[in-house]
Amino acid sequence: MINSQWSKILLKISGESLMGNDAFGINNDVVKSFANEINDVVKTGIQICIVVGGGNIYRGISSIKSGMDRTTGDYMGMLATVMNSLAIQNALEKISVETRVQSALPISAVCEPYIRRRAKRHMEKGRVVIFAAGTGNPYFTTDTAAALRASEMNCDALIKATLVDGVYSADPKIDSNAKKYDKLSYLDVLSKDLKVMDASAISLARENNIPIVVCSIVKDKNLSKVLSGQGSYTIISN
Ligand code: UDP
């Protein structure tokens, strides 16, 4: 049972978290376990939409090293997020969760184009909407896309699922003295240059007063716990 203070959320899943212990690509067991976590939330009537990253397949920035144009690389990165979105849609449909993928880059044979009003209607009907292709523009990230879609969909919270259970003063994998923050303000994140999300995503969430909850959904049932105010997470708000 989830007793959430939020009724409409956006879940940002990084591409990296879809790899599991693999070095590249989509790990099916991880996708299945994320689908189960999402299903637990859907069953309680909380409206949920998702933005997926693409770093497990391609990041635009790596195109520069190979002599490719950054913009071409970024479009490739956006296409990677479409692949991840389809994988998540497939896993959700396998457990009978209704979903729609909407892409910021129209790919009409595969999914719907992004249409805000339509996406809202899907969510009202209890469907999980997966926003693919980030913002549709090069030089942006899927974190900014997450803050943008959360604002457009009037979400109460942006849940950023990462590989760690919150925001730390340093990388906890490297520094054993790293301290976990329970609460932060948007300005703390910007002024301390904490690498949570890029500055444009933080600023957009701040302007629209959308709290950002940083947590891990790798651990079983953690998403449900976090939405109930339990479990381990960091909340960034005013
Ligand atoms: N990307 C982009 N515009 C966007 C969103 C993403 O150009 O609005 C590209 C960019 O090249 C990025 C890649 O898609 O590196 C994958 O997204 P991101 O790095 O945000 O994924 P994550 O880090 O969450 O896996």
PDB file of C-alpha atoms and ligand atoms in Angstrom:
ATOM      1  CA  MET A   1       0.000   0.000   0.000  1.00  0.00           C
ATOM      2  CA  ILE A   2       1.419   3.386  -1.007  1.00  0.00           C
ATOM      3  CA  ASN A   3       0.312   6.401   0.972  1.00  0.00           C
ATOM      4  CA  SER A   4       1.831   8.993  -1.312  1.00  0.00           C
ATOM      5  CA  GLN A   5       1.642  12.747  -0.877  1.00  0.00           C
ATOM      6  CA  TRP A   6       1.827  12.969  -4.691  1.00  0.00           C
ATOM      7  CA  SER A   7      -0.885  11.934  -7.142  1.00  0.00           C
ATOM      8  CA  LYS A   8       0.948  12.560 -10.393  1.00  0.00           C
ATOM      9  CA  ILE A   9       4.636  11.856 -10.829  1.00  0.00           C
ATOM     10  CA  LEU A  10       7.293  11.776 -13.495  1.00  0.00           C
ATOM     11  CA  LEU A  11       9.881   9.027 -13.160  1.00  0.00           C
ATOM     12  CA  LYS A  12      13.249   9.681 -14.786  1.00  0.00           C
ATOM     13  CA  ILE A  13      15.155   6.457 -15.469  1.00  0.00           C
ATOM     14  CA  SER A  14      18.778   6.860 -16.550  1.00  0.00           C
ATOM     15  CA  GLY A  15      19.996   4.762 -19.432  1.00  0.00           C
ATOM     16  CA  GLU A  16      22.877   3.580 -17.258  1.00  0.00           C
ATOM     17  CA  SER A  17      20.525   1.990 -14.740  1.00  0.00           C
ATOM     18  CA  LEU A  18      19.031  -0.203 -17.508  1.00  0.00           C
ATOM     19  CA  MET A  19      22.398  -1.929 -18.045  1.00  0.00           C
ATOM     20  CA  GLY A  20      22.375  -3.695 -14.661  1.00  0.00           C
ATOM     21  CA  ASN A  21      25.778  -5.362 -14.351  1.00  0.00           C
ATOM     22  CA  ASP A  22      26.287  -5.460 -18.106  1.00  0.00           C
ATOM     23  CA  ALA A  23      28.773  -3.144 -19.812  1.00  0.00           C
ATOM     24  CA  PHE A  24      26.352  -1.910 -22.476  1.00  0.00           C
ATOM     25  CA  GLY A  25      22.743  -2.023 -23.623  1.00  0.00           C
ATOM     26  CA  ILE A  26      19.502  -3.194 -22.070  1.00  0.00           C
ATOM     27  CA  ASN A  27      19.422  -5.863 -19.359  1.00  0.00           C
ATOM     28  CA  ASN A  28      16.045  -7.592 -19.558  1.00  0.00           C
ATOM     29  CA  ASP A  29      15.949  -8.627 -15.900  1.00  0.00           C
ATOM     30  CA  VAL A  30      16.487  -5.010 -14.849  1.00  0.00           C
ATOM     31  CA  VAL A  31      13.767  -3.769 -17.212  1.00  0.00           C
ATOM     32  CA  LYS A  32      11.372  -6.406 -15.848  1.00  0.00           C
ATOM     33  CA  SER A  33      12.086  -5.425 -12.246  1.00  0.00           C
ATOM     34  CA  PHE A  34      11.563  -1.707 -13.046  1.00  0.00           C
ATOM     35  CA  ALA A  35       8.263  -2.626 -14.741  1.00  0.00           C
ATOM     36  CA  ASN A  36       7.139  -4.389 -11.542  1.00  0.00           C
ATOM     37  CA  GLU A  37       8.053  -1.332  -9.447  1.00  0.00           C
ATOM     38  CA  ILE A  38       6.065   0.894 -11.831  1.00  0.00           C
ATOM     39  CA  ASN A  39       3.110  -1.513 -11.777  1.00  0.00           C
ATOM     40  CA  ASP A  40       2.969  -1.269  -7.956  1.00  0.00           C
ATOM     41  CA  VAL A  41       2.585   2.492  -8.312  1.00  0.00           C
ATOM     42  CA  VAL A  42       0.018   2.313 -11.143  1.00  0.00           C
ATOM     43  CA  LYS A  43      -2.170  -0.077  -9.088  1.00  0.00           C
ATOM     44  CA  THR A  44      -2.590   2.577  -6.384  1.00  0.00           C
ATOM     45  CA  GLY A  45      -4.051   5.062  -8.879  1.00  0.00           C
ATOM     46  CA  ILE A  46      -1.054   7.405  -8.907  1.00  0.00           C
ATOM     47  CA  GLN A  47      -0.646   8.855 -12.409  1.00  0.00           C
ATOM     48  CA  ILE A  48       2.816   8.176 -13.746  1.00  0.00           C
ATOM     49  CA  CYS A  49       4.811   9.201 -16.779  1.00  0.00           C
ATOM     50  CA  ILE A  50       8.397   8.295 -17.576  1.00  0.00           C
ATOM     51  CA  VAL A  51      11.400   9.869 -19.264  1.00  0.00           C
ATOM     52  CA  VAL A  52      14.189   7.425 -20.134  1.00  0.00           C
ATOM     53  CA  GLY A  53      17.828   8.275 -20.846  1.00  0.00           C
ATOM     54  CA  GLY A  54      20.005   6.682 -23.484  1.00  0.00           C
ATOM     55  CA  GLY A  55      23.489   6.598 -21.960  1.00  0.00           C
ATOM     56  CA  ASN A  56      23.499   2.774 -21.926  1.00  0.00           C
ATOM     57  CA  ILE A  57      23.529   2.872 -25.743  1.00  0.00           C
ATOM     58  CA  TYR A  58      24.821   6.222 -26.975  1.00  0.00           C
ATOM     59  CA  ARG A  59      25.701   9.674 -25.677  1.00  0.00           C
ATOM     60  CA  GLY A  60      26.064  12.559 -28.117  1.00  0.00           C
ATOM     61  CA  ILE A  61      29.168  13.851 -26.395  1.00  0.00           C
ATOM     62  CA  SER A  62      31.116  10.707 -27.401  1.00  0.00           C
ATOM     63  CA  SER A  63      30.578  11.574 -31.075  1.00  0.00           C
ATOM     64  CA  ILE A  64      33.132  14.397 -30.790  1.00  0.00           C
ATOM     65  CA  LYS A  65      35.974  11.944 -30.065  1.00  0.00           C
ATOM     66  CA  SER A  66      35.185  10.012 -33.216  1.00  0.00           C
ATOM     67  CA  GLY A  67      35.141  13.156 -35.351  1.00  0.00           C
ATOM     68  CA  MET A  68      31.364  13.138 -35.837  1.00  0.00           C
ATOM     69  CA  ASP A  69      29.254  16.290 -35.532  1.00  0.00           C
ATOM     70  CA  ARG A  70      27.910  16.803 -32.016  1.00  0.00           C
ATOM     71  CA  THR A  71      24.402  17.377 -33.368  1.00  0.00           C
ATOM     72  CA  THR A  72      24.430  14.066 -35.277  1.00  0.00           C
ATOM     73  CA  GLY A  73      25.638  12.331 -32.119  1.00  0.00           C
ATOM     74  CA  ASP A  74      22.863  13.952 -30.101  1.00  0.00           C
ATOM     75  CA  TYR A  75      20.212  12.736 -32.546  1.00  0.00           C
ATOM     76  CA  MET A  76      21.721   9.247 -32.228  1.00  0.00           C
ATOM     77  CA  GLY A  77      21.480   9.603 -28.449  1.00  0.00           C
ATOM     78  CA  MET A  78      17.820  10.600 -28.757  1.00  0.00           C
ATOM     79  CA  LEU A  79      17.163   7.524 -30.916  1.00  0.00           C
ATOM     80  CA  ALA A  80      18.804   5.422 -28.174  1.00  0.00           C
ATOM     81  CA  THR A  81      16.175   6.715 -25.735  1.00  0.00           C
ATOM     82  CA  VAL A  82      13.470   5.527 -28.155  1.00  0.00           C
ATOM     83  CA  MET A  83      14.898   1.984 -27.983  1.00  0.00           C
ATOM     84  CA  ASN A  84      14.928   2.095 -24.188  1.00  0.00           C
ATOM     85  CA  SER A  85      11.364   3.433 -24.157  1.00  0.00           C
ATOM     86  CA  LEU A  86      10.150   0.547 -26.325  1.00  0.00           C
ATOM     87  CA  ALA A  87      11.893  -1.958 -24.035  1.00  0.00           C
ATOM     88  CA  ILE A  88      10.141  -0.485 -20.986  1.00  0.00           C
ATOM     89  CA  GLN A  89       6.801  -0.372 -22.822  1.00  0.00           C
ATOM     90  CA  ASN A  90       7.183  -4.016 -23.766  1.00  0.00           C
ATOM     91  CA  ALA A  91       7.995  -5.080 -20.195  1.00  0.00           C
ATOM     92  CA  LEU A  92       5.004  -3.108 -18.840  1.00  0.00           C
ATOM     93  CA  GLU A  93       2.618  -4.561 -21.425  1.00  0.00           C
ATOM     94  CA  LYS A  94       3.798  -8.090 -20.537  1.00  0.00           C
ATOM     95  CA  ILE A  95       2.386  -7.490 -17.045  1.00  0.00           C
ATOM     96  CA  SER A  96      -0.792  -5.882 -18.428  1.00  0.00           C
ATOM     97  CA  VAL A  97       0.049  -2.246 -17.728  1.00  0.00           C
ATOM     98  CA  GLU A  98      -1.350  -0.016 -20.467  1.00  0.00           C
ATOM     99  CA  THR A  99       1.286   2.301 -21.898  1.00  0.00           C
ATOM    100  CA  ARG A 100       1.868   4.753 -24.697  1.00  0.00           C
ATOM    101  CA  VAL A 101       5.239   5.895 -25.988  1.00  0.00           C
ATOM    102  CA  GLN A 102       5.319   9.488 -27.244  1.00  0.00           C
ATOM    103  CA  SER A 103       8.444  10.635 -29.038  1.00  0.00           C
ATOM    104  CA  ALA A 104       9.683  14.214 -29.339  1.00  0.00           C
ATOM    105  CA  LEU A 105      11.076  13.158 -32.742  1.00  0.00           C
ATOM    106  CA  PRO A 106       8.104  11.829 -34.732  1.00  0.00           C
ATOM    107  CA  ILE A 107       8.541   8.137 -35.670  1.00  0.00           C
ATOM    108  CA  SER A 108       4.966   7.406 -36.659  1.00  0.00           C
ATOM    109  CA  ALA A 109       5.383   3.709 -37.458  1.00  0.00           C
ATOM    110  CA  VAL A 110       6.660   3.012 -33.967  1.00  0.00           C
ATOM    111  CA  CYS A 111       4.984   5.349 -31.492  1.00  0.00           C
ATOM    112  CA  GLU A 112       2.863   8.465 -31.082  1.00  0.00           C
ATOM    113  CA  PRO A 113       4.371  11.913 -31.548  1.00  0.00           C
ATOM    114  CA  TYR A 114       4.535  14.060 -28.419  1.00  0.00           C
ATOM    115  CA  ILE A 115       1.197  15.839 -27.985  1.00  0.00           C
ATOM    116  CA  ARG A 116       0.772  17.375 -24.547  1.00  0.00           C
ATOM    117  CA  ARG A 117      -3.013  17.223 -24.284  1.00  0.00           C
ATOM    118  CA  ARG A 118      -3.066  13.667 -25.537  1.00  0.00           C
ATOM    119  CA  ALA A 119      -0.408  12.618 -23.053  1.00  0.00           C
ATOM    120  CA  LYS A 120      -2.439  14.176 -20.209  1.00  0.00           C
ATOM    121  CA  ARG A 121      -5.546  12.294 -21.326  1.00  0.00           C
ATOM    122  CA  HIS A 122      -3.634   8.985 -21.431  1.00  0.00           C
ATOM    123  CA  MET A 123      -2.472   9.585 -17.876  1.00  0.00           C
ATOM    124  CA  GLU A 124      -5.993  10.411 -16.686  1.00  0.00           C
ATOM    125  CA  LYS A 125      -7.062   7.052 -18.113  1.00  0.00           C
ATOM    126  CA  GLY A 126      -4.404   5.320 -16.015  1.00  0.00           C
ATOM    127  CA  ARG A 127      -1.988   4.689 -18.865  1.00  0.00           C
ATOM    128  CA  VAL A 128       1.737   5.054 -18.315  1.00  0.00           C
ATOM    129  CA  VAL A 129       3.118   7.540 -20.828  1.00  0.00           C
ATOM    130  CA  ILE A 130       6.777   7.082 -21.755  1.00  0.00           C
ATOM    131  CA  PHE A 131       8.344  10.188 -23.254  1.00  0.00           C
ATOM    132  CA  ALA A 132      11.057   9.249 -25.742  1.00  0.00           C
ATOM    133  CA  ALA A 133      13.706  11.264 -27.631  1.00  0.00           C
ATOM    134  CA  GLY A 134      14.303  13.727 -24.792  1.00  0.00           C
ATOM    135  CA  THR A 135      13.358  17.277 -25.706  1.00  0.00           C
ATOM    136  CA  GLY A 136      13.832  16.556 -29.429  1.00  0.00           C
ATOM    137  CA  ASN A 137      16.698  19.058 -29.539  1.00  0.00           C
ATOM    138  CA  PRO A 138      20.448  18.488 -29.614  1.00  0.00           C
ATOM    139  CA  TYR A 139      22.611  19.927 -26.807  1.00  0.00           C
ATOM    140  CA  PHE A 140      20.012  18.968 -24.197  1.00  0.00           C
ATOM    141  CA  THR A 141      19.835  16.019 -21.832  1.00  0.00           C
ATOM    142  CA  THR A 142      17.050  13.709 -20.780  1.00  0.00           C
ATOM    143  CA  ASP A 143      17.247  15.281 -17.307  1.00  0.00           C
ATOM    144  CA  THR A 144      16.139  18.579 -18.839  1.00  0.00           C
ATOM    145  CA  ALA A 145      13.488  16.661 -20.790  1.00  0.00           C
ATOM    146  CA  ALA A 146      12.301  15.181 -17.471  1.00  0.00           C
ATOM    147  CA  ALA A 147      11.980  18.625 -15.849  1.00  0.00           C
ATOM    148  CA  LEU A 148      10.265  19.956 -18.979  1.00  0.00           C
ATOM    149  CA  ARG A 149       7.707  17.135 -19.258  1.00  0.00           C
ATOM    150  CA  ALA A 150       7.082  17.160 -15.482  1.00  0.00           C
ATOM    151  CA  SER A 151       6.262  20.869 -15.793  1.00  0.00           C
ATOM    152  CA  GLU A 152       4.075  20.407 -18.886  1.00  0.00           C
ATOM    153  CA  MET A 153       2.164  17.488 -17.326  1.00  0.00           C
ATOM    154  CA  ASN A 154       1.738  19.417 -14.043  1.00  0.00           C
ATOM    155  CA  CYS A 155       3.391  16.611 -12.087  1.00  0.00           C
ATOM    156  CA  ASP A 156       3.632  16.940  -8.292  1.00  0.00           C
ATOM    157  CA  ALA A 157       7.125  15.452  -8.184  1.00  0.00           C
ATOM    158  CA  LEU A 158      10.013  14.380 -10.365  1.00  0.00           C
ATOM    159  CA  ILE A 159      11.506  11.088  -9.180  1.00  0.00           C
ATOM    160  CA  LYS A 160      15.049  10.655 -10.438  1.00  0.00           C
ATOM    161  CA  ALA A 161      16.016   6.992 -10.267  1.00  0.00           C
ATOM    162  CA  THR A 162      19.786   6.564 -10.203  1.00  0.00           C
ATOM    163  CA  LEU A 163      22.249   3.865  -9.176  1.00  0.00           C
ATOM    164  CA  VAL A 164      22.704   5.457  -5.728  1.00  0.00           C
ATOM    165  CA  ASP A 165      20.040   6.110  -3.111  1.00  0.00           C
ATOM    166  CA  GLY A 166      20.336   9.882  -2.936  1.00  0.00           C
ATOM    167  CA  VAL A 167      22.638  12.859  -3.270  1.00  0.00           C
ATOM    168  CA  TYR A 168      26.052  12.624  -1.556  1.00  0.00           C
ATOM    169  CA  SER A 169      28.720  15.237  -0.821  1.00  0.00           C
ATOM    170  CA  ALA A 170      31.154  13.113  -2.889  1.00  0.00           C
ATOM    171  CA  ASP A 171      30.969   9.902  -4.892  1.00  0.00           C
ATOM    172  CA  PRO A 172      30.185   7.238  -2.231  1.00  0.00           C
ATOM    173  CA  LYS A 173      31.837   4.548  -4.379  1.00  0.00           C
ATOM    174  CA  ILE A 174      35.165   6.418  -4.196  1.00  0.00           C
ATOM    175  CA  ASP A 175      35.025   8.387  -0.931  1.00  0.00           C
ATOM    176  CA  SER A 176      33.993   6.459   2.209  1.00  0.00           C
ATOM    177  CA  ASN A 177      33.495   9.776   4.063  1.00  0.00           C
ATOM    178  CA  ALA A 178      30.857  10.944   1.554  1.00  0.00           C
ATOM    179  CA  LYS A 179      27.797  12.250   3.419  1.00  0.00           C
ATOM    180  CA  LYS A 180      24.256  11.659   2.166  1.00  0.00           C
ATOM    181  CA  TYR A 181      21.896  14.640   2.214  1.00  0.00           C
ATOM    182  CA  ASP A 182      18.270  14.046   3.238  1.00  0.00           C
ATOM    183  CA  LYS A 183      17.080  17.448   2.016  1.00  0.00           C
ATOM    184  CA  LEU A 184      18.576  20.086  -0.242  1.00  0.00           C
ATOM    185  CA  SER A 185      17.332  23.295  -1.799  1.00  0.00           C
ATOM    186  CA  TYR A 186      17.587  23.871  -5.538  1.00  0.00           C
ATOM    187  CA  LEU A 187      20.084  26.638  -4.814  1.00  0.00           C
ATOM    188  CA  ASP A 188      22.227  24.268  -2.679  1.00  0.00           C
ATOM    189  CA  VAL A 189      22.484  21.910  -5.638  1.00  0.00           C
ATOM    190  CA  LEU A 190      23.442  24.722  -7.993  1.00  0.00           C
ATOM    191  CA  SER A 191      25.869  26.524  -5.659  1.00  0.00           C
ATOM    192  CA  LYS A 192      27.593  23.348  -4.400  1.00  0.00           C
ATOM    193  CA  ASP A 193      27.706  22.110  -8.004  1.00  0.00           C
ATOM    194  CA  LEU A 194      26.363  18.731  -6.880  1.00  0.00           C
ATOM    195  CA  LYS A 195      26.165  16.490  -9.914  1.00  0.00           C
ATOM    196  CA  VAL A 196      22.513  15.529  -9.555  1.00  0.00           C
ATOM    197  CA  MET A 197      21.049  16.877 -12.769  1.00  0.00           C
ATOM    198  CA  ASP A 198      22.262  19.573 -15.130  1.00  0.00           C
ATOM    199  CA  ALA A 199      21.658  23.180 -14.132  1.00  0.00           C
ATOM    200  CA  SER A 200      18.904  23.768 -16.701  1.00  0.00           C
ATOM    201  CA  ALA A 201      16.893  20.835 -15.303  1.00  0.00           C
ATOM    202  CA  ILE A 202      17.303  22.075 -11.718  1.00  0.00           C
ATOM    203  CA  SER A 203      16.350  25.640 -12.718  1.00  0.00           C
ATOM    204  CA  LEU A 204      13.243  24.481 -14.581  1.00  0.00           C
ATOM    205  CA  ALA A 205      12.083  22.354 -11.630  1.00  0.00           C
ATOM    206  CA  ARG A 206      12.765  25.294  -9.304  1.00  0.00           C
ATOM    207  CA  GLU A 207      10.801  27.751 -11.451  1.00  0.00           C
ATOM    208  CA  ASN A 208       7.824  25.393 -11.509  1.00  0.00           C
ATOM    209  CA  ASN A 209       8.203  24.382  -7.867  1.00  0.00           C
ATOM    210  CA  ILE A 210       8.460  20.658  -8.611  1.00  0.00           C
ATOM    211  CA  PRO A 211      10.339  18.711  -5.925  1.00  0.00           C
ATOM    212  CA  ILE A 212      13.042  16.358  -7.216  1.00  0.00           C
ATOM    213  CA  VAL A 213      13.385  13.073  -5.352  1.00  0.00           C
ATOM    214  CA  VAL A 214      16.682  11.285  -5.981  1.00  0.00           C
ATOM    215  CA  CYS A 215      16.562   7.580  -5.157  1.00  0.00           C
ATOM    216  CA  SER A 216      17.458   4.133  -6.412  1.00  0.00           C
ATOM    217  CA  ILE A 217      14.803   1.789  -7.777  1.00  0.00           C
ATOM    218  CA  VAL A 218      17.290  -1.028  -8.140  1.00  0.00           C
ATOM    219  CA  LYS A 219      16.340  -2.277  -4.656  1.00  0.00           C
ATOM    220  CA  ASP A 220      13.068  -4.185  -4.546  1.00  0.00           C
ATOM    221  CA  LYS A 221       9.974  -2.072  -3.656  1.00  0.00           C
ATOM    222  CA  ASN A 222      12.085   1.053  -3.118  1.00  0.00           C
ATOM    223  CA  LEU A 223       9.950   3.203  -5.430  1.00  0.00           C
ATOM    224  CA  SER A 224       6.793   2.416  -3.426  1.00  0.00           C
ATOM    225  CA  LYS A 225       8.656   3.084  -0.183  1.00  0.00           C
ATOM    226  CA  VAL A 226      10.032   6.406  -1.396  1.00  0.00           C
ATOM    227  CA  LEU A 227       6.594   7.559  -2.537  1.00  0.00           C
ATOM    228  CA  SER A 228       5.306   6.756   0.964  1.00  0.00           C
ATOM    229  CA  GLY A 229       8.082   8.881   2.474  1.00  0.00           C
ATOM    230  CA  GLN A 230      10.055   5.809   3.634  1.00  0.00           C
ATOM    231  CA  GLY A 231      13.202   4.212   2.284  1.00  0.00           C
ATOM    232  CA  SER A 232      16.308   6.068   1.319  1.00  0.00           C
ATOM    233  CA  TYR A 233      16.267   9.207  -0.820  1.00  0.00           C
ATOM    234  CA  THR A 234      17.190  12.896  -1.032  1.00  0.00           C
ATOM    235  CA  ILE A 235      14.524  15.496  -1.682  1.00  0.00           C
ATOM    236  CA  ILE A 236      15.383  18.753  -3.446  1.00  0.00           C
ATOM    237  CA  SER A 237      12.812  21.518  -3.043  1.00  0.00           C
ATOM    238  CA  ASN A 238      12.432  25.121  -1.966  1.00  0.00           C
TER     239      ASN A 238
HETATM  240  N1  UDP B   1      19.834  13.986 -26.065  1.00  0.00           N
HETATM  241  C1  UDP B   1      19.665  15.178 -26.778  1.00  0.00           C
HETATM  242  N2  UDP B   1      18.600  15.992 -26.468  1.00  0.00           N
HETATM  243  C2  UDP B   1      17.730  15.708 -25.466  1.00  0.00           C
HETATM  244  C3  UDP B   1      17.913  14.518 -24.734  1.00  0.00           C
HETATM  245  C4  UDP B   1      18.979  13.680 -25.041  1.00  0.00           C
HETATM  246  O1  UDP B   1      20.439  15.479 -27.684  1.00  0.00           O
HETATM  247  O2  UDP B   1      16.786  16.496 -25.246  1.00  0.00           O
HETATM  248  C5  UDP B   1      20.909  13.050 -26.461  1.00  0.00           C
HETATM  249  C6  UDP B   1      22.274  13.424 -25.917  1.00  0.00           C
HETATM  250  O3  UDP B   1      23.247  13.120 -26.886  1.00  0.00           O
HETATM  251  C7  UDP B   1      22.434  12.491 -24.721  1.00  0.00           C
HETATM  252  C8  UDP B   1      21.722  11.239 -25.197  1.00  0.00           C
HETATM  253  O4  UDP B   1      20.632  11.748 -25.976  1.00  0.00           O
HETATM  254  O5  UDP B   1      23.787  12.226 -24.431  1.00  0.00           O
HETATM  255  C9  UDP B   1      21.222  10.323 -24.118  1.00  0.00           C
HETATM  256  O6  UDP B   1      20.567  11.042 -23.107  1.00  0.00           O
HETATM  257  P1  UDP B   1      21.200  11.238 -21.635  1.00  0.00           P
HETATM  258  O7  UDP B   1      22.696  11.363 -21.726  1.00  0.00           O
HETATM  259  O8  UDP B   1      20.461  12.339 -20.981  1.00  0.00           O
HETATM  260  O9  UDP B   1      20.810   9.853 -20.969  1.00  0.00           O
HETATM  261  P2  UDP B   1      21.118   9.267 -19.496  1.00  0.00           P
HETATM  262  O10 UDP B   1      22.340   9.974 -18.962  1.00  0.00           O
HETATM  263  O11 UDP B   1      19.927   9.549 -18.639  1.00  0.00           O
HETATM  264  O12 UDP B   1      21.284   7.803 -19.722  1.00  0.00           O
END
